[in-house]
PDB file of C-alpha atoms in Angstrom:
ATOM      1  CA  MET A 229      -0.351   0.066  -0.319  1.00  0.00           C
ATOM      2  CA  SER A 230       1.081   3.209  -0.924  1.00  0.00           C
ATOM      3  CA  ALA A 231       1.889   6.008   1.387  1.00  0.00           C
ATOM      4  CA  GLU A 232      -1.295   8.528   0.257  1.00  0.00           C
ATOM      5  CA  ASP A 233      -3.037   5.272   0.252  1.00  0.00           C
ATOM      6  CA  ARG A 234      -2.073   5.247   3.347  1.00  0.00           C
ATOM      7  CA  VAL A 235      -3.244   8.978   4.500  1.00  0.00           C
ATOM      8  CA  GLN A 236      -6.648   8.298   2.770  1.00  0.00           C
ATOM      9  CA  ASN A 237      -7.608   6.029   4.592  1.00  0.00           C
ATOM     10  CA  TYR A 238      -5.762   7.441   8.417  1.00  0.00           C
ATOM     11  CA  ALA A 239      -8.042  10.338   6.538  1.00  0.00           C
ATOM     12  CA  VAL A 240     -11.268   8.125   6.581  1.00  0.00           C
ATOM     13  CA  ALA A 241     -10.742   5.871  10.019  1.00  0.00           C
ATOM     14  CA  PHE A 242     -10.097  10.551  11.419  1.00  0.00           C
ATOM     15  CA  HIS A 243     -13.224  11.273  10.275  1.00  0.00           C
ATOM     16  CA  GLU A 244     -16.302   8.523  10.664  1.00  0.00           C
ATOM     17  CA  ALA A 245     -14.884   8.908  14.676  1.00  0.00           C
ATOM     18  CA  THR A 246     -15.310  12.238  14.687  1.00  0.00           C
ATOM     19  CA  LEU A 247     -18.877  11.630  13.315  1.00  0.00           C
ATOM     20  CA  ALA A 248     -19.859   8.428  15.329  1.00  0.00           C
ATOM     21  CA  ARG A 249     -18.452  10.175  18.956  1.00  0.00           C
ATOM     22  CA  TRP A 250     -20.353  13.955  17.536  1.00  0.00           C
ATOM     23  CA  LEU A 251     -24.048  11.171  17.179  1.00  0.00           C
ATOM     24  CA  ALA A 252     -23.389   9.803  20.442  1.00  0.00           C
ATOM     25  CA  ALA A 253     -23.267  12.754  21.749  1.00  0.00           C
ATOM     26  CA  LEU A 254     -26.558  14.763  20.181  1.00  0.00           C
ATOM     27  CA  GLY A 255     -28.171  11.106  21.771  1.00  0.00           C
ATOM     28  CA  ALA A 256     -27.109  11.462  24.436  1.00  0.00           C
ATOM     29  CA  VAL A 257     -29.071  15.500  24.737  1.00  0.00           C
ATOM     30  CA  ALA A 258     -31.846  14.160  22.455  1.00  0.00           C
ATOM     31  CA  GLN A 259     -32.809  12.228  25.617  1.00  0.00           C
ATOM     32  CA  SER A 260     -32.029  14.598  27.418  1.00  0.00           C
ATOM     33  CA  LEU A 261     -34.339  16.775  26.756  1.00  0.00           C
ATOM     34  CA  ALA A 262     -37.154  13.655  25.922  1.00  0.00           C
ATOM     35  CA  ALA A 263     -36.797  13.895  29.237  1.00  0.00           C
ATOM     36  CA  ASP A 264     -37.875  17.167  30.174  1.00  0.00           C
ATOM     37  CA  ALA A 265     -41.576  18.610  28.011  1.00  0.00           C
ATOM     38  CA  SER A 266     -40.637  22.081  29.644  1.00  0.00           C
ATOM     39  CA  LEU A 267     -36.999  21.889  29.199  1.00  0.00           C
ATOM     40  CA  ILE A 268     -37.806  22.322  25.161  1.00  0.00           C
ATOM     41  CA  GLU A 269     -40.282  25.234  26.390  1.00  0.00           C
ATOM     42  CA  ARG A 270     -37.818  26.960  29.363  1.00  0.00           C
ATOM     43  CA  ILE A 271     -34.999  27.375  26.691  1.00  0.00           C
ATOM     44  CA  GLN A 272     -37.110  28.305  23.502  1.00  0.00           C
ATOM     45  CA  ALA A 273     -39.364  31.193  25.858  1.00  0.00           C
ATOM     46  CA  ALA A 274     -39.549  34.066  23.481  1.00  0.00           C
ATOM     47  CA  ASP A 275     -38.632  36.030  26.516  1.00  0.00           C
ATOM     48  CA  VAL A 276     -35.831  34.785  27.008  1.00  0.00           C
ATOM     49  CA  ASP A 277     -32.519  35.647  24.783  1.00  0.00           C
ATOM     50  CA  PHE A 278     -29.994  34.159  23.786  1.00  0.00           C
ATOM     51  CA  GLY A 279     -27.754  34.649  26.934  1.00  0.00           C
ATOM     52  CA  GLU A 280     -29.725  32.797  28.915  1.00  0.00           C
ATOM     53  CA  ARG A 281     -30.517  30.110  26.147  1.00  0.00           C
ATOM     54  CA  GLN A 282     -27.803  28.544  26.263  1.00  0.00           C
ATOM     55  CA  MET A 283     -26.730  29.107  29.932  1.00  0.00           C
ATOM     56  CA  LEU A 284     -30.174  26.825  30.195  1.00  0.00           C
ATOM     57  CA  LEU A 285     -28.784  24.630  27.701  1.00  0.00           C
ATOM     58  CA  ASP A 286     -25.051  24.241  29.177  1.00  0.00           C
ATOM     59  CA  ARG A 287     -26.866  22.061  32.266  1.00  0.00           C
ATOM     60  CA  ILE A 288     -27.176  18.896  29.845  1.00  0.00           C
ATOM     61  CA  LEU A 289     -24.246  19.104  28.113  1.00  0.00           C
ATOM     62  CA  PRO A 290     -21.045  16.562  29.252  1.00  0.00           C
ATOM     63  CA  ALA A 291     -17.703  19.501  30.222  1.00  0.00           C
ATOM     64  CA  ASP A 292     -16.396  17.710  27.900  1.00  0.00           C
ATOM     65  CA  LEU A 293     -18.444  17.753  24.308  1.00  0.00           C
ATOM     66  CA  ASP A 294     -16.503  18.596  21.958  1.00  0.00           C
ATOM     67  CA  LEU A 295     -17.007  22.543  20.307  1.00  0.00           C
ATOM     68  CA  PRO A 296     -18.945  21.415  16.988  1.00  0.00           C
ATOM     69  CA  VAL A 297     -21.791  20.164  18.685  1.00  0.00           C
ATOM     70  CA  ARG A 298     -21.890  23.120  21.247  1.00  0.00           C
ATOM     71  CA  ASN A 299     -22.200  25.802  19.268  1.00  0.00           C
ATOM     72  CA  LEU A 300     -24.867  23.214  16.651  1.00  0.00           C
ATOM     73  CA  LEU A 301     -26.852  22.675  20.074  1.00  0.00           C
ATOM     74  CA  TYR A 302     -26.651  26.945  20.329  1.00  0.00           C
ATOM     75  CA  THR A 303     -27.899  26.967  17.499  1.00  0.00           C
ATOM     76  CA  LEU A 304     -30.663  25.118  16.929  1.00  0.00           C
ATOM     77  CA  ALA A 305     -31.401  27.290  20.468  1.00  0.00           C
ATOM     78  CA  GLN A 306     -31.491  29.782  18.484  1.00  0.00           C
ATOM     79  CA  HIS A 307     -33.120  29.696  16.627  1.00  0.00           C
ATOM     80  CA  GLY A 308     -36.146  27.898  18.204  1.00  0.00           C
ATOM     81  CA  ASP A 309     -35.159  24.004  16.770  1.00  0.00           C
ATOM     82  CA  LEU A 310     -33.854  22.297  19.478  1.00  0.00           C
ATOM     83  CA  ALA A 311     -37.632  20.067  18.466  1.00  0.00           C
ATOM     84  CA  LEU A 312     -35.696  19.359  15.577  1.00  0.00           C
ATOM     85  CA  LEU A 313     -32.562  17.912  17.737  1.00  0.00           C
ATOM     86  CA  PRO A 314     -33.446  14.592  16.812  1.00  0.00           C
ATOM     87  CA  ALA A 315     -34.849  14.855  12.937  1.00  0.00           C
ATOM     88  CA  VAL A 316     -31.223  15.597  12.653  1.00  0.00           C
ATOM     89  CA  THR A 317     -29.494  12.997  15.316  1.00  0.00           C
ATOM     90  CA  ASP A 318     -31.958  10.193  12.470  1.00  0.00           C
ATOM     91  CA  ALA A 319     -30.273  12.677   8.789  1.00  0.00           C
ATOM     92  CA  LEU A 320     -26.630  11.588  10.461  1.00  0.00           C
ATOM     93  CA  ARG A 321     -26.740   8.246  11.215  1.00  0.00           C
ATOM     94  CA  ARG A 322     -27.866   8.592   7.874  1.00  0.00           C
ATOM     95  CA  ARG A 323     -24.584  10.165   6.265  1.00  0.00           C
ATOM     96  CA  MET A 324     -22.568   8.001   8.349  1.00  0.00           C
ATOM     97  CA  GLN A 325     -23.748   5.229   6.853  1.00  0.00           C
ATOM     98  CA  PRO A 326     -21.578   3.080   3.934  1.00  0.00           C
ATOM     99  CA  VAL A 327     -23.814   4.016   0.328  1.00  0.00           C
ATOM    100  CA  GLU A 328     -22.560   1.390  -3.083  1.00  0.00           C
ATOM    101  CA  ALA A 329     -20.921   2.261  -4.957  1.00  0.00           C
ATOM    102  CA  ALA A 330     -22.251   2.597  -8.760  1.00  0.00           C
ATOM    103  CA  PRO A 331     -20.758  -0.100 -10.772  1.00  0.00           C
ATOM    104  CA  LEU A 332     -19.039   1.339 -13.679  1.00  0.00           C
ATOM    105  CA  GLU A 333     -20.480   0.686 -16.886  1.00  0.00           C
ATOM    106  CA  VAL A 334     -18.243  -0.890 -20.109  1.00  0.00           C
ATOM    107  CA  GLU A 335     -20.826  -0.268 -23.580  1.00  0.00           C
ATOM    108  CA  VAL A 336     -18.371  -3.599 -26.028  1.00  0.00           C
ATOM    109  CA  LEU A 337     -19.173  -2.206 -29.797  1.00  0.00           C
ATOM    110  CA  SER A 338     -17.663  -5.331 -32.352  1.00  0.00           C
ATOM    111  CA  ALA A 339     -19.266  -5.782 -35.691  1.00  0.00           C
ATOM    112  CA  ILE A 340     -20.510  -9.664 -34.968  1.00  0.00           C
ATOM    113  CA  VAL A 341     -21.358 -10.871 -31.897  1.00  0.00           C
ATOM    114  CA  LEU A 342     -19.367 -12.232 -29.529  1.00  0.00           C
ATOM    115  CA  SER A 343     -19.005 -16.611 -28.475  1.00  0.00           C
ATOM    116  CA  ASP A 344     -19.762 -16.726 -24.986  1.00  0.00           C
ATOM    117  CA  ALA A 345     -15.680 -17.987 -24.733  1.00  0.00           C
ATOM    118  CA  GLN A 346     -15.064 -14.646 -26.578  1.00  0.00           C
ATOM    119  CA  ARG A 347     -17.080 -12.808 -24.043  1.00  0.00           C
ATOM    120  CA  GLN A 348     -16.412 -14.223 -20.975  1.00  0.00           C
ATOM    121  CA  ALA A 349     -12.124 -13.315 -22.806  1.00  0.00           C
ATOM    122  CA  LEU A 350     -13.086  -9.842 -21.679  1.00  0.00           C
ATOM    123  CA  VAL A 351     -14.818  -9.548 -19.283  1.00  0.00           C
ATOM    124  CA  ALA A 352     -11.366 -11.449 -17.534  1.00  0.00           C
ATOM    125  CA  ARG A 353      -9.358  -9.361 -18.837  1.00  0.00           C
ATOM    126  CA  LEU A 354     -11.983  -5.899 -17.768  1.00  0.00           C
ATOM    127  CA  GLU A 355     -12.251  -7.309 -14.076  1.00  0.00           C
ATOM    128  CA  ALA A 356      -8.057  -7.649 -14.464  1.00  0.00           C
ATOM    129  CA  SER A 357      -7.632  -3.598 -14.590  1.00  0.00           C
ATOM    130  CA  HIS A 358     -10.805  -2.494 -13.191  1.00  0.00           C
ATOM    131  CA  GLY A 359     -12.331  -5.028 -10.759  1.00  0.00           C
ATOM    132  CA  PRO A 360     -15.314  -7.179 -10.320  1.00  0.00           C
ATOM    133  CA  GLY A 361     -18.649  -5.921 -10.377  1.00  0.00           C
ATOM    134  CA  LEU A 362     -18.392  -3.868 -13.344  1.00  0.00           C
ATOM    135  CA  ALA A 363     -22.513  -3.702 -15.699  1.00  0.00           C
ATOM    136  CA  ILE A 364     -21.156  -4.202 -19.638  1.00  0.00           C
ATOM    137  CA  ARG A 365     -23.388  -3.882 -22.601  1.00  0.00           C
ATOM    138  CA  TYR A 366     -22.684  -5.190 -25.587  1.00  0.00           C
ATOM    139  CA  LYS A 367     -23.943  -4.209 -29.089  1.00  0.00           C
ATOM    140  CA  VAL A 368     -23.113  -5.127 -32.239  1.00  0.00           C
ATOM    141  CA  ASP A 369     -22.559  -2.498 -35.811  1.00  0.00           C
ATOM    142  CA  PRO A 370     -20.583  -3.766 -38.738  1.00  0.00           C
ATOM    143  CA  THR A 371     -19.677  -0.607 -40.185  1.00  0.00           C
ATOM    144  CA  ILE A 372     -16.744  -0.715 -37.276  1.00  0.00           C
ATOM    145  CA  LEU A 373     -15.688  -4.245 -39.765  1.00  0.00           C
ATOM    146  CA  GLY A 374     -13.813  -5.727 -37.104  1.00  0.00           C
ATOM    147  CA  GLY A 375     -11.779  -5.798 -33.877  1.00  0.00           C
ATOM    148  CA  MET A 376     -13.767  -4.143 -31.493  1.00  0.00           C
ATOM    149  CA  ILE A 377     -14.255  -0.496 -29.088  1.00  0.00           C
ATOM    150  CA  VAL A 378     -14.836  -0.491 -25.027  1.00  0.00           C
ATOM    151  CA  ARG A 379     -15.478   2.142 -23.645  1.00  0.00           C
ATOM    152  CA  VAL A 380     -15.057   2.548 -20.059  1.00  0.00           C
ATOM    153  CA  GLY A 381     -16.720   5.399 -18.137  1.00  0.00           C
ATOM    154  CA  ASP A 382     -15.248   7.820 -19.723  1.00  0.00           C
ATOM    155  CA  LYS A 383     -12.386   6.331 -21.088  1.00  0.00           C
ATOM    156  CA  LEU A 384     -12.139   4.666 -25.547  1.00  0.00           C
ATOM    157  CA  VAL A 385     -10.668   2.176 -26.424  1.00  0.00           C
ATOM    158  CA  ASP A 386     -10.804   2.091 -30.260  1.00  0.00           C
ATOM    159  CA  GLY A 387      -9.159  -0.682 -31.348  1.00  0.00           C
ATOM    160  CA  SER A 388     -11.314  -1.778 -34.383  1.00  0.00           C
ATOM    161  CA  LEU A 389     -10.479  -2.212 -37.858  1.00  0.00           C
ATOM    162  CA  ALA A 390     -12.225   0.754 -38.930  1.00  0.00           C
ATOM    163  CA  SER A 391      -9.963   2.452 -37.191  1.00  0.00           C
ATOM    164  CA  ARG A 392      -7.122   0.759 -37.583  1.00  0.00           C
ATOM    165  CA  LEU A 393      -6.866   2.034 -41.087  1.00  0.00           C
ATOM    166  CA  ALA A 394      -7.554   5.473 -40.831  1.00  0.00           C
ATOM    167  CA  ALA A 395      -4.676   5.628 -38.546  1.00  0.00           C
ATOM    168  CA  MET A 396      -2.585   3.633 -41.319  1.00  0.00           C
ATOM    169  CA  LYS A 397      -4.282   5.849 -44.005  1.00  0.00           C
ATOM    170  CA  GLN A 398      -3.054   8.830 -41.964  1.00  0.00           C
ATOM    171  CA  ALA A 399       0.118   7.920 -40.906  1.00  0.00           C
ATOM    172  CA  LEU A 400       0.722   6.908 -44.930  1.00  0.00           C
ATOM    173  CA  GLY A 401      -0.549   9.798 -46.125  1.00  0.00           C
ATOM    174  CA  VAL A 402      -3.181   8.524 -48.395  1.00  0.00           C
ATOM    175  CA  THR A 403      -6.407   9.848 -49.166  1.00  0.00           C
ATOM    176  CA  GLY A 404     -10.034   7.708 -49.204  1.00  0.00           C
ATOM    177  CA  ASP A 405      -9.323   4.487 -50.406  1.00  0.00           C
ATOM    178  CA  GLN A 406      -6.116   5.057 -52.391  1.00  0.00           C
ATOM    179  CA  GLY A 407      -3.882   2.141 -52.081  1.00  0.00           C
ATOM    180  CA  LEU A 408      -5.361   0.176 -49.402  1.00  0.00           C
ATOM    181  CA  GLY A 409      -7.393  -3.182 -48.718  1.00  0.00           C
ATOM    182  CA  THR A 410      -8.490  -4.079 -45.801  1.00  0.00           C
ATOM    183  CA  ARG A 411      -6.463  -7.076 -45.145  1.00  0.00           C
ATOM    184  CA  ASP A 412      -4.792  -6.681 -41.611  1.00  0.00           C
ATOM    185  CA  SER A 413      -1.053  -5.132 -41.387  1.00  0.00           C
ATOM    186  CA  GLY A 414       1.647  -5.965 -38.923  1.00  0.00           C
ATOM    187  CA  ASP A 415       2.916  -1.864 -39.527  1.00  0.00           C
ATOM    188  CA  ALA A 416       3.664  -0.320 -35.874  1.00  0.00           C
ATOM    189  CA  HIS A 417       0.777   2.202 -36.100  1.00  0.00           C
ATOM    190  CA  SER A 418      -1.670  -1.010 -35.829  1.00  0.00           C
ATOM    191  CA  HIS A 419      -3.499  -1.985 -33.054  1.00  0.00           C
ATOM    192  CA  GLU A 420      -3.655  -5.308 -31.550  1.00  0.00           C
ATOM    193  CA  SER A 421      -7.448  -7.216 -31.361  1.00  0.00           C
ATOM    194  CA  LEU A 422      -8.905  -6.382 -28.520  1.00  0.00           C
ATOM    195  CA  ILE A 423     -11.695  -9.138 -29.309  1.00  0.00           C
ATOM    196  CA  PRO A 424     -10.327 -12.157 -26.832  1.00  0.00           C
ATOM    197  CA  ASN A 425      -8.984 -15.593 -29.112  1.00  0.00           C
ATOM    198  CA  PRO A 426     -10.199 -18.347 -27.247  1.00  0.00           C
ATOM    199  CA  ASP A 427      -8.258 -21.498 -29.267  1.00  0.00           C
ATOM    200  CA  LYS A 428      -4.987 -18.513 -29.443  1.00  0.00           C
ATOM    201  CA  PRO A 429      -3.390 -19.492 -26.219  1.00  0.00           C
ATOM    202  CA  GLU A 430      -2.355 -15.877 -24.108  1.00  0.00           C
ATOM    203  CA  PRO A 431       1.340 -14.684 -24.451  1.00  0.00           C
ATOM    204  CA  MET A 432       3.712 -15.475 -21.203  1.00  0.00           C
ATOM    205  CA  ARG A 433       3.782 -12.827 -19.143  1.00  0.00           C
TER     206      ARG A 433
END
């Protein structure tokens, strides 16, 4: 694990620990307010100024309460919103729950329908590079002539025969259909086909 990864992990751990401590403190204060139904009314009475509200609230707040939590409670009292504290606590608890990340979307465009073996080989390669749980959609477009176009998220890998021919024409200074057929070439500008061939053994790494 790199130093940057460790830094991020520590930052997440500190953040989660802080939120958990704040959540516990808010929950305890909410219970104290619920135990005395008249306390909120006394704190938020129209004839009680902000300083008095702070003093009344301080009577039920732990002495070691973190300052940001204390200031939040003062703000609720100032605006007459102490009754919303249980709802605020629930909302914070929901925010702390991990959110399942959406799967990475992959679009595979090929000139022909891929066989099951080809799809399995392609999925294995994609998962090796981008992790499991990919949302893969397959489409057929004969105009790409051969090969494959793969879009992973916002990244595009164009390994189609049509793009190879276009790249070769540009490199050779050929316009239109002059002097270039559709035969695949070993030219340095050609790209390795992205369609896995199940009958061809993988090269040694």
